[in-house]
Amino acid sequence: MQLDDLALSVGAHCRTPEATFAIAVDVLVAAARDRHGDQAVLHALARRERDALQALRVL
């Protein structure tokens, strides 16, 4: 993820394998679920304005 952040900050394209992105998404969603609970994560995914807890911000 740091490589992706760096690439975005300089306007470059990051060539990260799709499997790597899938793993990162799985880990971050699992962390959000553990920290905030399933309902909060579902609300955050469904409607950003309902994300009062900022449940998707896990780092």
Backbone atoms as SQL, in Angstrom:
CREATE TABLE atoms (id INTEGER PRIMARY KEY, chain TEXT, resi INTEGER, resn TEXT, atom TEXT, x REAL, y REAL, z REAL);
INSERT INTO atoms VALUES
  (1, 'A', 1, 'MET', 'N', 0.813, -1.177, 0.000),
  (2, 'A', 1, 'MET', 'CA', 0.000, 0.000, 0.000),
  (3, 'A', 1, 'MET', 'C', 0.861, 1.246, 0.000),
  (4, 'A', 2, 'GLN', 'N', 2.002, 1.213, 0.609),
  (5, 'A', 2, 'GLN', 'CA', 2.858, 2.384, 0.608),
  (6, 'A', 2, 'GLN', 'C', 3.335, 2.707, -0.798),
  (7, 'A', 3, 'LEU', 'N', 3.614, 1.670, -1.589),
  (8, 'A', 3, 'LEU', 'CA', 4.036, 1.890, -2.969),
  (9, 'A', 3, 'LEU', 'C', 2.919, 2.553, -3.759),
  (10, 'A', 4, 'ASP', 'N', 1.679, 2.127, -3.531),
  (11, 'A', 4, 'ASP', 'CA', 0.533, 2.720, -4.207),
  (12, 'A', 4, 'ASP', 'C', 0.385, 4.187, -3.810),
  (13, 'A', 5, 'ASP', 'N', 0.529, 4.497, -2.526),
  (14, 'A', 5, 'ASP', 'CA', 0.457, 5.885, -2.054),
  (15, 'A', 5, 'ASP', 'C', 1.550, 6.733, -2.693),
  (16, 'A', 6, 'LEU', 'N', 2.753, 6.198, -2.759),
  (17, 'A', 6, 'LEU', 'CA', 3.861, 6.929, -3.360),
  (18, 'A', 6, 'LEU', 'C', 3.604, 7.185, -4.841),
  (19, 'A', 7, 'ALA', 'N', 3.164, 6.173, -5.548),
  (20, 'A', 7, 'ALA', 'CA', 2.875, 6.327, -6.978),
  (21, 'A', 7, 'ALA', 'C', 1.795, 7.383, -7.208),
  (22, 'A', 8, 'LEU', 'N', 0.749, 7.368, -6.401),
  (23, 'A', 8, 'LEU', 'CA', -0.315, 8.359, -6.554),
  (24, 'A', 8, 'LEU', 'C', 0.184, 9.768, -6.266),
  (25, 'A', 9, 'SER', 'N', 1.071, 9.910, -5.294),
  (26, 'A', 9, 'SER', 'CA', 1.554, 11.241, -4.922),
  (27, 'A', 9, 'SER', 'C', 2.414, 11.876, -6.008),
  (28, 'A', 10, 'VAL', 'N', 3.045, 11.069, -6.855),
  (29, 'A', 10, 'VAL', 'CA', 3.868, 11.618, -7.938),
  (30, 'A', 10, 'VAL', 'C', 3.192, 11.481, -9.297),
  (31, 'A', 11, 'GLY', 'N', 1.949, 11.028, -9.313),
  (32, 'A', 11, 'GLY', 'CA', 1.200, 10.927, -10.564),
  (33, 'A', 11, 'GLY', 'C', 1.596, 9.757, -11.447),
  (34, 'A', 12, 'ALA', 'N', 2.206, 8.744, -10.866),
  (35, 'A', 12, 'ALA', 'CA', 2.614, 7.564, -11.624),
  (36, 'A', 12, 'ALA', 'C', 1.584, 6.450, -11.449),
  (37, 'A', 13, 'HIS', 'N', 1.622, 5.509, -12.360),
  (38, 'A', 13, 'HIS', 'CA', 0.737, 4.348, -12.248),
  (39, 'A', 13, 'HIS', 'C', 1.466, 3.239, -11.497),
  (40, 'A', 14, 'CYS', 'N', 0.770, 2.632, -10.584),
  (41, 'A', 14, 'CYS', 'CA', 1.337, 1.542, -9.791),
  (42, 'A', 14, 'CYS', 'C', 0.935, 0.220, -10.431),
  (43, 'A', 15, 'ARG', 'N', 1.880, -0.645, -10.647),
  (44, 'A', 15, 'ARG', 'CA', 1.604, -1.927, -11.285),
  (45, 'A', 15, 'ARG', 'C', 1.567, -3.052, -10.248),
  (46, 'A', 16, 'THR', 'N', 0.715, -2.883, -9.282),
  (47, 'A', 16, 'THR', 'CA', 0.568, -3.889, -8.230),
  (48, 'A', 16, 'THR', 'C', -0.344, -5.005, -8.739),
  (49, 'A', 17, 'PRO', 'N', 0.030, -6.258, -8.526),
  (50, 'A', 17, 'PRO', 'CA', -0.821, -7.368, -8.969),
  (51, 'A', 17, 'PRO', 'C', -2.201, -7.324, -8.303),
  (52, 'A', 18, 'GLU', 'N', -3.224, -7.710, -9.036),
  (53, 'A', 18, 'GLU', 'CA', -4.594, -7.696, -8.528),
  (54, 'A', 18, 'GLU', 'C', -4.734, -8.527, -7.252),
  (55, 'A', 19, 'ALA', 'N', -4.041, -9.642, -7.177),
  (56, 'A', 19, 'ALA', 'CA', -4.130, -10.489, -5.977),
  (57, 'A', 19, 'ALA', 'C', -3.643, -9.736, -4.741),
  (58, 'A', 20, 'THR', 'N', -2.649, -8.893, -4.920),
  (59, 'A', 20, 'THR', 'CA', -2.131, -8.101, -3.810),
  (60, 'A', 20, 'THR', 'C', -3.176, -7.112, -3.316),
  (61, 'A', 21, 'PHE', 'N', -3.871, -6.460, -4.258),
  (62, 'A', 21, 'PHE', 'CA', -4.947, -5.548, -3.880),
  (63, 'A', 21, 'PHE', 'C', -6.059, -6.289, -3.144),
  (64, 'A', 22, 'ALA', 'N', -6.405, -7.482, -3.619),
  (65, 'A', 22, 'ALA', 'CA', -7.473, -8.264, -2.986),
  (66, 'A', 22, 'ALA', 'C', -7.116, -8.611, -1.543),
  (67, 'A', 23, 'ILE', 'N', -5.880, -8.985, -1.325),
  (68, 'A', 23, 'ILE', 'CA', -5.433, -9.319, 0.036),
  (69, 'A', 23, 'ILE', 'C', -5.486, -8.079, 0.925),
  (70, 'A', 24, 'ALA', 'N', -5.014, -6.951, 0.400),
  (71, 'A', 24, 'ALA', 'CA', -5.022, -5.710, 1.183),
  (72, 'A', 24, 'ALA', 'C', -6.442, -5.312, 1.552),
  (73, 'A', 25, 'VAL', 'N', -7.373, -5.413, 0.616),
  (74, 'A', 25, 'VAL', 'CA', -8.776, -5.082, 0.895),
  (75, 'A', 25, 'VAL', 'C', -9.330, -6.015, 1.963),
  (76, 'A', 26, 'ASP', 'N', -9.064, -7.304, 1.838),
  (77, 'A', 26, 'ASP', 'CA', -9.551, -8.274, 2.830),
  (78, 'A', 26, 'ASP', 'C', -9.029, -7.954, 4.227),
  (79, 'A', 27, 'VAL', 'N', -7.743, -7.631, 4.325),
  (80, 'A', 27, 'VAL', 'CA', -7.141, -7.334, 5.630),
  (81, 'A', 27, 'VAL', 'C', -7.739, -6.065, 6.227),
  (82, 'A', 28, 'LEU', 'N', -7.880, -5.015, 5.405),
  (83, 'A', 28, 'LEU', 'CA', -8.405, -3.752, 5.916),
  (84, 'A', 28, 'LEU', 'C', -9.875, -3.859, 6.314),
  (85, 'A', 29, 'VAL', 'N', -10.669, -4.581, 5.533),
  (86, 'A', 29, 'VAL', 'CA', -12.078, -4.767, 5.901),
  (87, 'A', 29, 'VAL', 'C', -12.183, -5.602, 7.176),
  (88, 'A', 30, 'ALA', 'N', -11.346, -6.623, 7.304),
  (89, 'A', 30, 'ALA', 'CA', -11.359, -7.434, 8.528),
  (90, 'A', 30, 'ALA', 'C', -10.981, -6.576, 9.743),
  (91, 'A', 31, 'ALA', 'N', -10.006, -5.692, 9.576),
  (92, 'A', 31, 'ALA', 'CA', -9.619, -4.808, 10.682),
  (93, 'A', 31, 'ALA', 'C', -10.755, -3.859, 11.038),
  (94, 'A', 32, 'ALA', 'N', -11.429, -3.327, 10.031),
  (95, 'A', 32, 'ALA', 'CA', -12.574, -2.432, 10.280),
  (96, 'A', 32, 'ALA', 'C', -13.694, -3.177, 10.993),
  (97, 'A', 33, 'ARG', 'N', -13.975, -4.401, 10.570),
  (98, 'A', 33, 'ARG', 'CA', -15.023, -5.197, 11.214),
  (99, 'A', 33, 'ARG', 'C', -14.668, -5.483, 12.661),
  (100, 'A', 34, 'ASP', 'N', -13.409, -5.812, 12.914),
  (101, 'A', 34, 'ASP', 'CA', -12.970, -6.119, 14.272),
  (102, 'A', 34, 'ASP', 'C', -13.045, -4.880, 15.165),
  (103, 'A', 35, 'ARG', 'N', -12.653, -3.747, 14.640),
  (104, 'A', 35, 'ARG', 'CA', -12.602, -2.514, 15.423),
  (105, 'A', 35, 'ARG', 'C', -13.984, -1.895, 15.637),
  (106, 'A', 36, 'HIS', 'N', -14.828, -1.878, 14.594),
  (107, 'A', 36, 'HIS', 'CA', -16.082, -1.129, 14.652),
  (108, 'A', 36, 'HIS', 'C', -17.342, -1.977, 14.590),
  (109, 'A', 37, 'GLY', 'N', -17.218, -3.237, 14.197),
  (110, 'A', 37, 'GLY', 'CA', -18.376, -4.116, 14.085),
  (111, 'A', 37, 'GLY', 'C', -18.952, -4.148, 12.675),
  (112, 'A', 38, 'ASP', 'N', -19.655, -5.230, 12.392),
  (113, 'A', 38, 'ASP', 'CA', -20.197, -5.453, 11.052),
  (114, 'A', 38, 'ASP', 'C', -21.194, -4.380, 10.627),
  (115, 'A', 39, 'GLN', 'N', -22.062, -3.977, 11.529),
  (116, 'A', 39, 'GLN', 'CA', -23.096, -3.012, 11.160),
  (117, 'A', 39, 'GLN', 'C', -22.483, -1.668, 10.760),
  (118, 'A', 40, 'ALA', 'N', -21.502, -1.209, 11.508),
  (119, 'A', 40, 'ALA', 'CA', -20.852, 0.060, 11.186),
  (120, 'A', 40, 'ALA', 'C', -20.136, -0.016, 9.837),
  (121, 'A', 41, 'VAL', 'N', -19.492, -1.126, 9.565),
  (122, 'A', 41, 'VAL', 'CA', -18.792, -1.286, 8.288),
  (123, 'A', 41, 'VAL', 'C', -19.801, -1.354, 7.142),
  (124, 'A', 42, 'LEU', 'N', -20.885, -2.059, 7.339),
  (125, 'A', 42, 'LEU', 'CA', -21.921, -2.128, 6.311),
  (126, 'A', 42, 'LEU', 'C', -22.489, -0.746, 6.015),
  (127, 'A', 43, 'HIS', 'N', -22.774, 0.018, 7.052),
  (128, 'A', 43, 'HIS', 'CA', -23.276, 1.379, 6.853),
  (129, 'A', 43, 'HIS', 'C', -22.251, 2.233, 6.101),
  (130, 'A', 44, 'ALA', 'N', -20.993, 2.096, 6.453),
  (131, 'A', 44, 'ALA', 'CA', -19.944, 2.876, 5.804),
  (132, 'A', 44, 'ALA', 'C', -19.811, 2.515, 4.328),
  (133, 'A', 45, 'LEU', 'N', -19.941, 1.229, 4.031),
  (134, 'A', 45, 'LEU', 'CA', -19.834, 0.792, 2.641),
  (135, 'A', 45, 'LEU', 'C', -21.062, 1.187, 1.823),
  (136, 'A', 46, 'ALA', 'N', -22.217, 1.142, 2.453),
  (137, 'A', 46, 'ALA', 'CA', -23.461, 1.416, 1.727),
  (138, 'A', 46, 'ALA', 'C', -23.682, 2.909, 1.501),
  (139, 'A', 47, 'ARG', 'N', -23.412, 3.716, 2.509),
  (140, 'A', 47, 'ARG', 'CA', -23.657, 5.148, 2.412),
  (141, 'A', 47, 'ARG', 'C', -22.608, 5.901, 3.205),
  (142, 'A', 48, 'ARG', 'N', -21.791, 6.617, 2.505),
  (143, 'A', 48, 'ARG', 'CA', -20.700, 7.324, 3.176),
  (144, 'A', 48, 'ARG', 'C', -21.202, 8.278, 4.253),
  (145, 'A', 49, 'GLU', 'N', -22.333, 8.919, 4.021),
  (146, 'A', 49, 'GLU', 'CA', -22.850, 9.879, 4.995),
  (147, 'A', 49, 'GLU', 'C', -23.317, 9.213, 6.294),
  (148, 'A', 50, 'ARG', 'N', -23.501, 7.886, 6.281),
  (149, 'A', 50, 'ARG', 'CA', -23.899, 7.167, 7.492),
  (150, 'A', 50, 'ARG', 'C', -22.698, 6.672, 8.296),
  (151, 'A', 51, 'ASP', 'N', -21.502, 6.978, 7.827),
  (152, 'A', 51, 'ASP', 'CA', -20.280, 6.499, 8.470),
  (153, 'A', 51, 'ASP', 'C', -19.835, 7.462, 9.570),
  (154, 'A', 52, 'ALA', 'N', -20.679, 7.621, 10.578),
  (155, 'A', 52, 'ALA', 'CA', -20.375, 8.546, 11.681),
  (156, 'A', 52, 'ALA', 'C', -19.128, 8.135, 12.451),
  (157, 'A', 53, 'LEU', 'N', -18.851, 6.855, 12.507),
  (158, 'A', 53, 'LEU', 'CA', -17.679, 6.358, 13.244),
  (159, 'A', 53, 'LEU', 'C', -16.404, 6.332, 12.422),
  (160, 'A', 54, 'GLN', 'N', -16.506, 6.675, 11.158),
  (161, 'A', 54, 'GLN', 'CA', -15.392, 6.519, 10.210),
  (162, 'A', 54, 'GLN', 'C', -14.870, 5.089, 10.285),
  (163, 'A', 55, 'ALA', 'N', -15.793, 4.158, 10.145),
  (164, 'A', 55, 'ALA', 'CA', -15.494, 2.741, 10.329),
  (165, 'A', 55, 'ALA', 'C', -14.511, 2.188, 9.314),
  (166, 'A', 56, 'LEU', 'N', -14.378, 2.819, 8.172),
  (167, 'A', 56, 'LEU', 'CA', -13.450, 2.305, 7.173),
  (168, 'A', 56, 'LEU', 'C', -12.039, 2.856, 7.341),
  (169, 'A', 57, 'ARG', 'N', -11.859, 3.768, 8.258),
  (170, 'A', 57, 'ARG', 'CA', -10.520, 4.292, 8.550),
  (171, 'A', 57, 'ARG', 'C', -9.918, 3.420, 9.652),
  (172, 'A', 58, 'VAL', 'N', -9.050, 2.513, 9.265),
  (173, 'A', 58, 'VAL', 'CA', -8.520, 1.569, 10.246),
  (174, 'A', 58, 'VAL', 'C', -7.034, 1.749, 10.511),
  (175, 'A', 59, 'LEU', 'N', -6.374, 2.584, 9.752),
  (176, 'A', 59, 'LEU', 'CA', -4.932, 2.801, 9.963),
  (177, 'A', 59, 'LEU', 'C', -4.691, 4.171, 10.538);
